[in-house]
Coordinates of C-alpha atoms and ligand atoms in Angstrom, one line a residue:
Chain A
M1 CA 30.4 143.6 111.9
N2 CA 29.8 140.2 112.7
G3 CA 31.7 140.5 116.0
N4 CA 34.9 141.1 114.2
G5 CA 34.7 144.6 114.8
D6 CA 37.8 144.6 117.1
R7 CA 39.9 142.6 115.1
A8 CA 42.0 144.6 112.1
P9 CA 40.3 144.0 108.6
A10 CA 41.8 141.7 106.3
V11 CA 42.0 144.1 103.6
S12 CA 41.5 148.1 103.9
L13 CA 41.6 150.4 100.9
R14 CA 41.2 154.0 101.4
G15 CA 41.1 156.3 98.0
V16 CA 43.1 153.7 96.0
S17 CA 43.8 155.2 92.6
Q18 CA 46.3 154.0 90.2
V19 CA 47.2 155.3 86.7
F20 CA 49.4 153.4 84.2
T21 CA 52.1 155.2 81.6
V22 CA 52.0 152.9 78.7
R23 CA 54.7 153.3 76.1
G24 CA 54.5 156.1 73.8
G25 CA 53.3 158.2 76.8
G26 CA 49.6 157.6 77.2
R27 CA 48.2 157.3 80.4
V28 CA 45.6 154.7 81.7
A29 CA 43.4 155.5 84.7
A30 CA 42.7 152.0 85.7
L31 CA 41.5 152.6 89.6
D32 CA 39.6 155.9 90.8
E33 CA 39.4 156.3 94.7
I34 CA 38.5 152.7 95.5
D35 CA 37.4 152.2 99.0
L36 CA 37.0 148.8 100.4
R37 CA 37.0 147.0 103.9
V38 CA 37.0 143.3 103.7
E39 CA 36.7 141.6 107.4
P40 CA 38.6 138.2 108.4
G41 CA 36.6 135.2 107.2
E42 CA 34.8 137.0 104.2
F43 CA 34.7 135.8 100.9
V44 CA 34.5 138.8 98.6
S45 CA 34.2 138.6 94.7
L46 CA 35.2 141.6 92.4
I47 CA 33.2 141.6 89.4
G48 CA 33.1 144.4 86.4
P49 CA 33.4 144.7 82.8
S50 CA 37.0 143.6 81.2
G51 CA 39.7 146.2 81.8
C52 CA 38.0 147.9 84.6
G53 CA 41.2 147.1 86.9
K54 CA 40.1 144.3 88.9
S55 CA 43.4 142.2 88.6
T56 CA 45.1 146.0 89.3
L57 CA 43.1 145.9 92.5
L58 CA 44.4 142.3 93.3
R59 CA 48.0 143.3 92.8
V60 CA 47.5 146.6 94.5
I61 CA 46.2 144.4 97.7
G62 CA 49.2 142.2 97.2
D63 CA 51.8 145.1 96.9
L64 CA 52.8 143.9 93.3
I65 CA 52.2 147.1 92.3
R66 CA 52.4 150.4 94.3
P67 CA 49.4 152.7 93.6
I68 CA 49.8 156.2 93.0
G69 CA 47.3 157.1 95.3
G70 CA 45.6 155.9 98.7
E71 CA 46.2 153.5 101.4
V72 CA 46.4 149.7 101.5
Q73 CA 46.4 147.7 104.6
V74 CA 46.4 144.0 105.1
N75 CA 45.9 142.4 108.3
G76 CA 46.3 145.7 109.8
K77 CA 49.7 146.7 108.4
P78 CA 51.0 148.2 105.3
A79 CA 50.6 146.1 102.3
H80 CA 54.3 146.2 102.1
Q81 CA 54.8 144.7 105.3
A82 CA 51.9 141.9 105.0
R83 CA 53.9 141.1 101.7
L84 CA 57.1 140.7 103.6
D85 CA 55.5 138.9 106.2
R86 CA 54.0 136.4 103.5
D87 CA 50.4 137.0 104.7
Y88 CA 48.6 136.1 101.5
G89 CA 48.9 133.5 98.9
I90 CA 47.8 134.5 95.1
V91 CA 45.9 132.6 92.3
F92 CA 46.9 134.2 88.9
Q93 CA 44.3 133.5 86.1
D94 CA 46.7 131.6 84.1
A95 CA 48.1 129.3 86.7
V96 CA 52.1 130.3 86.3
L97 CA 53.6 126.9 87.1
Y98 CA 57.4 126.9 86.7
D99 CA 57.8 124.3 83.8
W100 CA 61.1 122.8 84.9
R101 CA 59.3 121.8 88.2
T102 CA 57.2 118.8 89.0
V103 CA 53.8 119.2 90.4
A104 CA 55.1 118.5 94.0
R105 CA 57.8 120.9 93.5
N106 CA 55.6 123.6 92.2
I107 CA 53.2 122.9 95.2
G108 CA 56.1 123.2 97.7
L109 CA 57.7 126.3 96.1
P110 CA 56.3 128.9 98.6
L111 CA 57.4 126.0 101.3
E112 CA 61.1 126.4 100.3
M113 CA 60.7 130.0 100.2
L114 CA 59.6 129.7 103.9
G115 CA 62.6 127.5 104.7
W116 CA 60.5 124.2 105.6
E117 CA 62.5 121.4 106.4
R118 CA 62.2 118.7 103.6
E119 CA 60.1 116.3 105.5
R120 CA 57.3 118.7 106.7
R121 CA 57.4 120.3 103.3
S122 CA 56.6 116.9 101.6
A123 CA 54.2 115.9 104.1
R124 CA 52.3 119.1 103.2
V125 CA 52.4 118.6 99.4
R126 CA 51.0 115.2 99.6
E127 CA 48.1 117.1 101.9
M128 CA 47.7 119.5 99.3
L129 CA 47.5 116.9 96.4
E130 CA 44.9 115.1 98.0
L131 CA 43.1 118.1 98.6
V132 CA 43.0 118.9 95.0
E133 CA 42.5 115.4 93.8
L134 CA 46.0 115.1 92.1
T135 CA 47.5 112.4 94.1
G136 CA 49.2 110.3 91.5
F137 CA 50.3 113.1 89.5
E138 CA 53.2 114.6 91.6
Q139 CA 56.1 113.7 89.4
H140 CA 54.3 115.1 86.4
H141 CA 55.6 118.2 84.8
P142 CA 52.7 121.2 84.3
W143 CA 52.9 120.9 80.4
Q144 CA 51.5 117.1 80.9
L145 CA 48.4 118.2 82.8
S146 CA 45.3 119.8 81.3
G147 CA 44.3 123.3 82.2
G148 CA 42.1 122.4 85.0
M149 CA 44.6 120.2 86.6
Q150 CA 47.1 123.1 86.4
Q151 CA 44.9 125.5 88.0
R152 CA 44.4 123.0 91.1
V153 CA 48.1 123.0 91.1
A154 CA 48.0 126.8 91.4
I155 CA 45.5 126.6 94.0
A156 CA 47.3 124.0 96.1
R157 CA 50.5 126.3 95.9
A158 CA 48.6 129.1 97.3
L159 CA 47.0 127.1 100.0
S160 CA 50.0 125.2 100.9
F161 CA 51.5 127.4 103.4
S162 CA 47.9 128.4 105.0
P163 CA 48.1 132.1 104.2
A164 CA 45.2 134.1 106.1
L165 CA 44.3 135.8 102.9
L166 CA 43.9 134.3 99.3
L167 CA 43.7 136.6 96.3
M168 CA 42.3 134.9 93.6
D169 CA 42.5 136.6 89.7
E170 CA 39.6 134.7 87.7
P171 CA 41.1 131.2 88.8
F172 CA 38.3 129.4 87.1
G173 CA 38.0 131.5 84.0
A174 CA 39.6 129.1 81.6
L175 CA 37.6 126.0 82.7
D176 CA 34.5 124.2 81.4
E177 CA 31.3 124.6 83.4
M178 CA 31.6 121.1 85.0
T179 CA 34.7 121.5 86.2
R180 CA 34.4 124.9 87.2
E181 CA 31.5 124.2 89.6
R182 CA 33.2 121.2 91.2
L183 CA 36.2 123.4 92.0
N184 CA 33.8 126.3 93.2
N185 CA 32.4 123.7 95.8
E186 CA 36.1 122.5 96.5
L187 CA 37.1 126.1 97.3
L188 CA 33.9 126.9 99.5
R189 CA 34.8 123.6 101.8
I190 CA 38.6 124.7 101.6
W191 CA 37.2 128.3 102.8
E192 CA 35.0 126.9 105.4
R193 CA 37.6 124.6 106.9
S194 CA 40.4 127.0 106.8
K195 CA 38.4 130.1 108.0
S196 CA 40.9 132.3 105.5
T197 CA 39.7 135.3 103.9
I198 CA 39.2 135.3 100.3
V199 CA 39.4 138.1 97.6
F200 CA 38.1 136.3 94.2
V201 CA 37.9 138.0 90.8
T202 CA 35.6 136.8 88.3
H203 CA 33.5 137.8 85.4
S204 CA 30.8 135.2 86.3
I205 CA 27.8 136.9 87.8
A206 CA 26.5 133.2 89.2
E207 CA 29.9 132.2 90.3
A208 CA 30.2 135.6 92.2
V209 CA 26.8 135.0 94.0
F210 CA 27.1 131.5 94.6
L211 CA 30.3 131.6 96.3
S212 CA 30.7 135.1 98.0
T213 CA 29.4 136.7 101.3
R214 CA 29.7 140.0 99.4
V215 CA 29.8 141.1 95.7
V216 CA 31.6 144.2 94.9
V217 CA 30.3 145.3 91.6
M218 CA 32.8 147.8 89.6
S219 CA 32.5 150.2 86.7
A220 CA 34.2 150.3 83.3
R221 CA 37.3 152.2 83.3
P222 CA 38.6 153.8 85.3
G223 CA 37.4 151.2 87.9
R224 CA 35.1 152.6 90.7
I225 CA 33.0 150.5 92.9
V226 CA 29.3 150.8 91.7
D227 CA 27.8 148.8 94.6
V228 CA 28.7 146.2 97.2
V229 CA 25.9 143.5 97.3
D230 CA 25.3 141.4 100.4
V231 CA 24.6 137.8 99.2
G232 CA 23.3 136.4 102.5
L233 CA 22.4 133.3 101.2
P234 CA 22.6 130.3 103.7
Q235 CA 25.9 128.7 104.5
P236 CA 27.1 126.2 103.5
R237 CA 26.3 126.8 99.7
M238 CA 25.2 123.6 98.1
A239 CA 24.3 122.5 94.8
E240 CA 20.6 123.6 95.4
T241 CA 22.0 127.3 96.1
R242 CA 22.0 127.5 92.6
V243 CA 18.3 126.8 92.0
E244 CA 17.0 129.0 95.0
P245 CA 14.6 131.8 94.0
R246 CA 16.6 134.2 96.4
F247 CA 19.9 133.1 93.9
F248 CA 18.1 134.3 90.8
E249 CA 17.2 137.6 92.3
L250 CA 21.0 138.4 93.5
V251 CA 22.0 137.4 90.0
K252 CA 19.3 139.8 88.3
E253 CA 20.5 142.6 90.6
V254 CA 24.2 142.0 90.3
R255 CA 23.3 142.0 86.6
E256 CA 21.7 145.4 86.7
L257 CA 24.3 146.9 88.7
L258 CA 26.9 145.8 85.9
H259 CA 25.0 147.4 83.4
R260 CA 24.8 150.5 85.4
G261 CA 28.6 150.9 85.5
A262 CA 29.1 149.9 82.1
P263 CA 28.6 152.3 79.2
E264 CA 28.3 149.7 76.7
V265 CA 26.8 146.3 77.1
F266 CA 28.7 143.8 79.2
E267 CA 30.3 141.6 77.1
G268 CA 30.8 138.7 78.9
P269 CA 34.0 136.6 79.0
P270 CA 36.6 139.1 78.3
A271 CA 40.2 138.3 76.7
D272 CA 41.6 139.4 80.1
Q273 CA 45.1 139.8 79.2
P274 CA 46.6 143.0 80.0
L275 CA 49.0 144.3 77.4
P276 CA 52.1 142.5 77.5
E277 CA 54.1 145.3 76.5
A278 CA 52.9 147.5 79.2
E279 CA 53.6 144.3 81.7
L280 CA 57.0 144.4 80.9
L281 CA 57.5 148.1 81.5
A282 CA 56.2 147.4 85.0
A283 CA 58.4 144.2 85.3
E284 CA 61.1 146.4 84.1
E285 CA 60.6 149.1 86.8
E286 CA 60.9 146.7 89.5
R287 CA 64.4 145.8 88.9
Chain B
M1 CA 79.0 110.8 49.4
W2 CA 82.9 111.3 49.8
E3 CA 83.5 108.5 47.0
G4 CA 80.8 109.6 45.1
Y5 CA 81.8 112.9 44.8
K6 CA 85.5 111.6 44.2
A7 CA 84.2 109.4 41.5
M8 CA 82.4 112.0 39.6
G9 CA 84.7 114.7 40.2
E10 CA 87.7 112.5 38.8
A11 CA 85.3 110.9 35.5
L12 CA 84.2 114.8 34.4
G13 CA 87.8 115.9 35.1
L14 CA 86.4 118.6 37.6
T15 CA 88.7 121.2 38.2
W16 CA 86.1 123.7 40.2
P17 CA 86.1 124.4 42.9
F18 CA 89.4 122.1 43.1
E19 CA 90.8 119.4 41.1
V20 CA 89.8 116.1 42.1
D21 CA 92.4 113.4 42.4
D22 CA 94.0 110.9 44.9
R23 CA 96.1 113.8 46.4
T24 CA 93.2 116.3 46.9
M25 CA 90.6 113.6 48.1
P26 CA 92.3 110.2 48.9
H27 CA 90.3 107.2 49.0
L28 CA 88.2 106.6 52.4
H29 CA 89.7 103.1 52.7
Q30 CA 93.2 104.8 52.3
I31 CA 92.1 107.4 55.0
F32 CA 90.8 104.6 57.4
G33 CA 93.8 102.1 56.5
Q34 CA 96.1 104.9 57.7
F35 CA 95.0 104.5 61.3
F36 CA 96.8 101.3 60.9
E37 CA 99.9 102.0 59.4
P38 CA 103.1 103.3 61.3
S39 CA 102.9 106.8 62.1
R40 CA 106.7 106.8 60.7
R41 CA 109.3 104.4 59.9
N42 CA 109.2 101.7 62.7
G43 CA 107.2 103.6 64.8
P44 CA 103.8 102.9 66.7
L45 CA 100.7 102.7 64.5
L46 CA 99.0 106.0 63.4
I47 CA 95.7 105.3 65.3
G48 CA 97.4 105.0 68.7
V49 CA 99.4 108.2 68.1
L50 CA 96.4 110.2 67.3
A51 CA 94.5 108.8 70.3
G52 CA 97.0 109.9 72.7
K53 CA 97.2 113.5 70.7
A54 CA 93.2 113.9 70.9
L55 CA 93.4 112.8 74.8
F56 CA 96.0 115.8 75.1
T57 CA 93.8 118.0 72.9
A58 CA 90.6 116.9 74.7
R59 CA 91.8 117.7 78.1
E60 CA 92.8 121.3 76.7
A61 CA 89.2 121.7 75.3
A62 CA 87.6 120.5 78.1
T63 CA 89.4 123.0 80.7
G64 CA 88.4 125.5 78.3
F65 CA 84.9 124.8 78.0
L66 CA 84.5 124.7 81.6
L67 CA 86.5 127.8 81.9
G68 CA 84.5 129.7 78.9
G69 CA 81.3 127.9 80.3
V70 CA 81.3 129.4 83.6
T71 CA 82.9 132.9 82.6
G72 CA 80.2 133.1 79.9
F73 CA 77.6 132.3 82.5
L74 CA 79.0 134.6 85.1
L75 CA 79.2 137.3 82.7
G76 CA 75.4 136.8 81.7
I77 CA 74.4 137.0 85.0
A78 CA 76.3 140.1 85.5
F79 CA 74.7 141.8 82.6
A80 CA 71.3 140.5 83.5
H81 CA 71.6 142.1 86.8
S82 CA 73.0 145.6 85.7
R83 CA 72.1 147.8 82.8
L84 CA 75.4 149.6 83.4
L85 CA 77.3 146.9 83.1
E86 CA 75.5 145.6 80.0
R87 CA 75.8 148.8 78.4
G88 CA 79.4 149.8 79.4
L89 CA 81.1 146.0 78.9
L90 CA 78.9 144.1 76.5
P91 CA 80.3 146.3 73.6
Y92 CA 83.7 145.2 74.4
V93 CA 82.8 141.8 74.8
V94 CA 81.2 141.8 71.3
A95 CA 84.1 143.5 69.8
S96 CA 86.6 141.0 71.6
Q97 CA 85.0 138.3 69.2
T98 CA 85.7 140.1 66.1
I99 CA 89.3 139.7 66.6
P100 CA 90.4 136.7 65.1
I101 CA 91.5 134.0 67.4
L102 CA 95.0 133.6 65.3
A103 CA 95.6 137.6 66.7
I104 CA 94.8 136.3 70.2
A105 CA 96.5 133.2 70.4
P106 CA 100.0 134.1 70.2
M107 CA 99.5 136.9 72.9
V108 CA 98.2 134.5 75.5
V109 CA 100.8 132.4 74.7
V110 CA 103.1 135.4 75.7
W111 CA 101.4 136.0 78.6
L112 CA 101.1 132.5 80.3
K113 CA 103.8 131.0 78.6
A114 CA 103.5 128.0 76.0
G115 CA 101.7 125.2 77.8
W116 CA 98.4 123.3 77.9
L117 CA 96.8 125.7 80.1
S118 CA 97.4 128.7 77.7
V119 CA 95.8 126.6 75.2
A120 CA 92.8 126.2 77.4
V121 CA 92.6 130.0 77.7
I122 CA 92.5 130.3 73.9
S123 CA 89.8 127.9 73.7
A124 CA 87.8 129.1 76.4
Y125 CA 88.2 132.4 74.5
L126 CA 86.2 130.8 71.7
T127 CA 83.6 129.2 74.0
F128 CA 82.5 131.7 76.5
F129 CA 80.8 134.3 74.1
P130 CA 77.9 132.4 72.9
V131 CA 77.0 131.3 76.5
T132 CA 77.2 135.0 77.7
I133 CA 74.6 135.9 75.3
N134 CA 72.3 133.1 75.7
T135 CA 72.3 133.3 79.5
L136 CA 71.6 136.8 79.1
R137 CA 68.8 136.1 76.9
G138 CA 67.8 133.3 79.0
L139 CA 67.8 135.3 82.2
K140 CA 65.4 138.0 80.8
S141 CA 63.0 135.3 79.2
V142 CA 61.6 135.2 82.5
E143 CA 57.5 136.0 82.1
P144 CA 56.7 138.9 84.1
R145 CA 53.6 136.7 86.1
S146 CA 56.4 134.4 87.1
L147 CA 58.3 137.2 88.7
E148 CA 55.4 138.5 90.4
L149 CA 54.7 135.2 92.0
M150 CA 58.4 135.4 93.4
R151 CA 57.7 138.9 94.7
S152 CA 54.5 137.6 96.7
Y153 CA 56.8 135.3 98.2
A154 CA 59.1 138.3 99.3
A155 CA 61.9 136.5 97.6
S156 CA 65.3 137.6 97.8
P157 CA 67.3 138.3 94.5
W158 CA 69.4 135.5 95.3
A159 CA 66.4 133.1 95.3
V160 CA 64.8 134.5 92.2
L161 CA 68.0 133.9 90.3
W162 CA 68.4 130.5 91.4
K163 CA 64.9 129.5 91.8
L164 CA 63.5 131.0 88.6
R165 CA 66.0 132.8 86.3
V166 CA 68.5 130.3 85.9
P167 CA 66.3 127.3 85.8
A168 CA 64.4 129.4 82.8
A169 CA 67.5 130.0 81.3
L170 CA 68.9 126.6 80.9
P171 CA 67.4 125.6 77.7
F172 CA 69.0 128.9 76.3
I173 CA 72.4 127.8 78.1
F174 CA 72.3 124.4 76.7
A175 CA 71.6 125.8 73.2
A176 CA 74.8 128.0 73.5
L177 CA 76.9 125.1 75.3
K178 CA 76.5 122.8 72.4
V179 CA 77.7 125.5 70.3
S180 CA 80.5 126.2 72.3
A181 CA 81.5 122.4 72.9
T182 CA 82.8 121.9 69.3
A183 CA 84.3 125.4 69.3
S184 CA 86.5 124.6 72.2
V185 CA 87.9 121.8 70.4
V186 CA 88.4 124.1 67.3
G187 CA 90.1 126.7 70.0
A188 CA 92.3 124.1 71.5
I189 CA 93.5 122.8 68.2
I190 CA 94.1 126.4 66.8
G191 CA 95.6 127.2 70.2
E192 CA 98.0 124.7 70.0
L193 CA 99.7 126.2 66.7
P194 CA 101.3 129.5 68.1
S195 CA 102.4 127.5 71.2
S196 CA 104.2 125.0 69.2
I197 CA 102.8 122.0 71.4
Q198 CA 103.6 118.9 69.7
D199 CA 101.5 116.6 71.9
G200 CA 97.8 117.7 70.7
L201 CA 96.1 117.3 67.6
G202 CA 96.8 120.7 66.4
G203 CA 100.5 119.8 66.3
A204 CA 100.0 116.6 64.3
I205 CA 97.9 118.8 62.1
L206 CA 100.7 121.1 61.3
N207 CA 103.1 118.1 61.1
F208 CA 101.3 116.4 58.7
N209 CA 100.4 119.3 56.5
Q210 CA 104.3 119.5 55.9
F211 CA 104.1 116.3 54.5
Y212 CA 100.8 116.1 52.7
L213 CA 102.5 115.6 49.5
S214 CA 104.3 112.5 50.4
S215 CA 101.0 111.2 52.5
P216 CA 97.7 112.9 52.2
P217 CA 95.7 110.1 54.0
S218 CA 97.6 111.0 57.0
L219 CA 96.4 114.7 57.5
W220 CA 92.9 113.4 56.5
A221 CA 92.7 111.0 59.4
T222 CA 93.8 113.4 61.9
N223 CA 91.0 115.7 60.7
V224 CA 88.8 112.6 61.1
V225 CA 90.0 112.3 64.9
A226 CA 89.6 115.9 65.4
A227 CA 85.8 116.0 64.1
L228 CA 85.0 112.9 66.2
L229 CA 86.5 114.6 69.3
G230 CA 84.1 117.7 68.6
I231 CA 81.2 115.3 68.2
A232 CA 81.9 113.4 71.5
F233 CA 82.1 116.9 73.0
F234 CA 78.9 117.7 71.7
A235 CA 77.5 114.5 72.6
V236 CA 78.2 114.8 76.4
V237 CA 76.7 118.2 76.3
A238 CA 73.4 116.7 74.8
V239 CA 73.2 114.0 77.3
A240 CA 73.7 116.2 80.2
E241 CA 70.7 118.7 78.5
R242 CA 68.6 115.7 78.6
L243 CA 69.3 114.8 82.2
V244 CA 69.0 118.6 83.7
V245 CA 66.4 120.3 81.3
H246 CA 62.7 119.1 81.9
R247 CA 60.8 121.8 79.8
A248 CA 57.6 121.2 77.8
P249 CA 58.9 120.3 74.1
E250 CA 58.6 123.5 72.5
H251 CA 60.4 125.2 75.1
V252 CA 63.6 123.2 74.6
A253 CA 65.9 125.3 72.4
Ligands
ADP301 N1 51.3 147.1 84.0 C1 50.3 147.8 83.3 N2 51.0 148.8 82.6 C2 50.1 149.7 81.8 N3 48.7 149.6 81.7 C3 48.3 148.2 82.5 C4 48.9 147.5 83.2 N4 48.1 146.7 84.0 C5 47.0 146.8 83.5 N5 46.9 147.8 82.7 C6 45.6 148.5 82.3 O1 44.8 149.1 83.0 C7 43.5 148.7 83.1 C8 43.0 147.6 84.0 O2 43.4 146.6 83.9 P1 43.2 145.3 84.7 O3 43.3 145.3 86.2 O4 43.9 144.1 84.0 O5 41.8 144.9 84.3 P2 40.7 143.6 84.7 O6 41.4 142.6 85.4 O7 39.7 144.2 85.3 O8 40.3 143.2 83.1 C9 43.5 147.7 81.4 O9 43.3 149.3 80.5 C10 44.9 147.7 81.3 O10 45.3 147.6 79.9
MG302 MG1 42.2 140.7 85.1

């Protein structure tokens, strides 16, 4: 595919299923037999109704959850090994910054974990600040920033060590439309320049179509892949892309697929927080 | 307030909760004036004597505070990392706090010999518990997402502890340290009693207690010094907290 056939896929999922046991003994089937292959350099979006397992799928790829069934490979190795090799950077829906660290030290956190020298670290952090247009805010603490700025810090942090794979979970979900479009453009710029692979979760159809080379449409729980849409809009994407007829056709196509996968009407922006209790259970298990 | 209550109590002839007169509540000017009276006939001024004793007690309390703080912190870390330890040991730690310090103190003195070190240990005994409980709570306060981020970096347990759990716990730990700071002073003063150490504030309190009828203000003056020492300890911790803890205002315990 695209001359990449001989390279290992960036992500390869085969028959991946996940069932959560919630407190009280209930079982929630989150993923059902997911097959997906993401080639290096692709920008793939996952879209689907709230609670269909998009975040779970991202966590499975990042080896933050081990699925009950199926095989997960990242960069041609088991997901677990890829995590140990720090092959991916992840951006959560909420920025997940450490309050006690300044902006600069939040961005430099993965570099610390990788054992970079102080000088090399601060040089890279400065680069990153420039990239996300936060120069001058390095000594601020996260709570002193707006939601959009916090999200940019989280993105800078994920990009700082140049991972080959970026996992992004609705990174712009909480932002206003203006900021969102600007960050969309920035993200594409970064993607083009770094030649990285991006797996991107969103609940915005337009965003998915605008950003992606392929859009993966998922059905309501348990999450299955309804269909995959090849976007094929010309690169690089620009503001004009959003008004092309082909763009609207694709948006319509994705919307129809979403409706096919959803038992009820797709409700738009979901309150996408998984059960906090269930989350705690998962965290406890890891200890 | 003191003088107001005293005036009111004397005017109304209050006998409840206690009879108010110059013996039970000396005038403030008497208490503070006492600082500048000789401590005994031809002796040095009381304030000088008390300052020396306060320094002595401060050393015991500071040692006890450090000892108790570090012990409490380490116990908290141990409990946070092992369910088994928490289940097995925490109940005993809690039980230990229900034993009155006055019952513990003589035993410590027997074990460690009377001296400022045994007093420090008694003070540490009063200090470590809140630190243990709050360290444990703070280490566990970490959000699941923050842990996932560390996991995505394949962070070692050591890195998770020092880069995530401990910084997240600091506001909790400092809340406990502020309680412990004053408790360590109380512990040191009480610890001096069974060791019959004369060089500290505890000794002074015991001494002035015996002469309370002849000179009530001396005991009150000593109490004022003890309170000031507690406040000073508290202030040191509060300043350290401001230097160390950088959290959103609503997070600071
Ligand atoms: N750690 C967990 N424990 C129990 N249930 C979970 C956990 N994480 C997610 N779930 C459940 O799995 C389903 C899919 O969740 P999620 O992947 O967050 O969906 P999405 O991101 O598509 O909205 C939801 O019903 C959610 O409540
Ligand atoms: Mg989600």
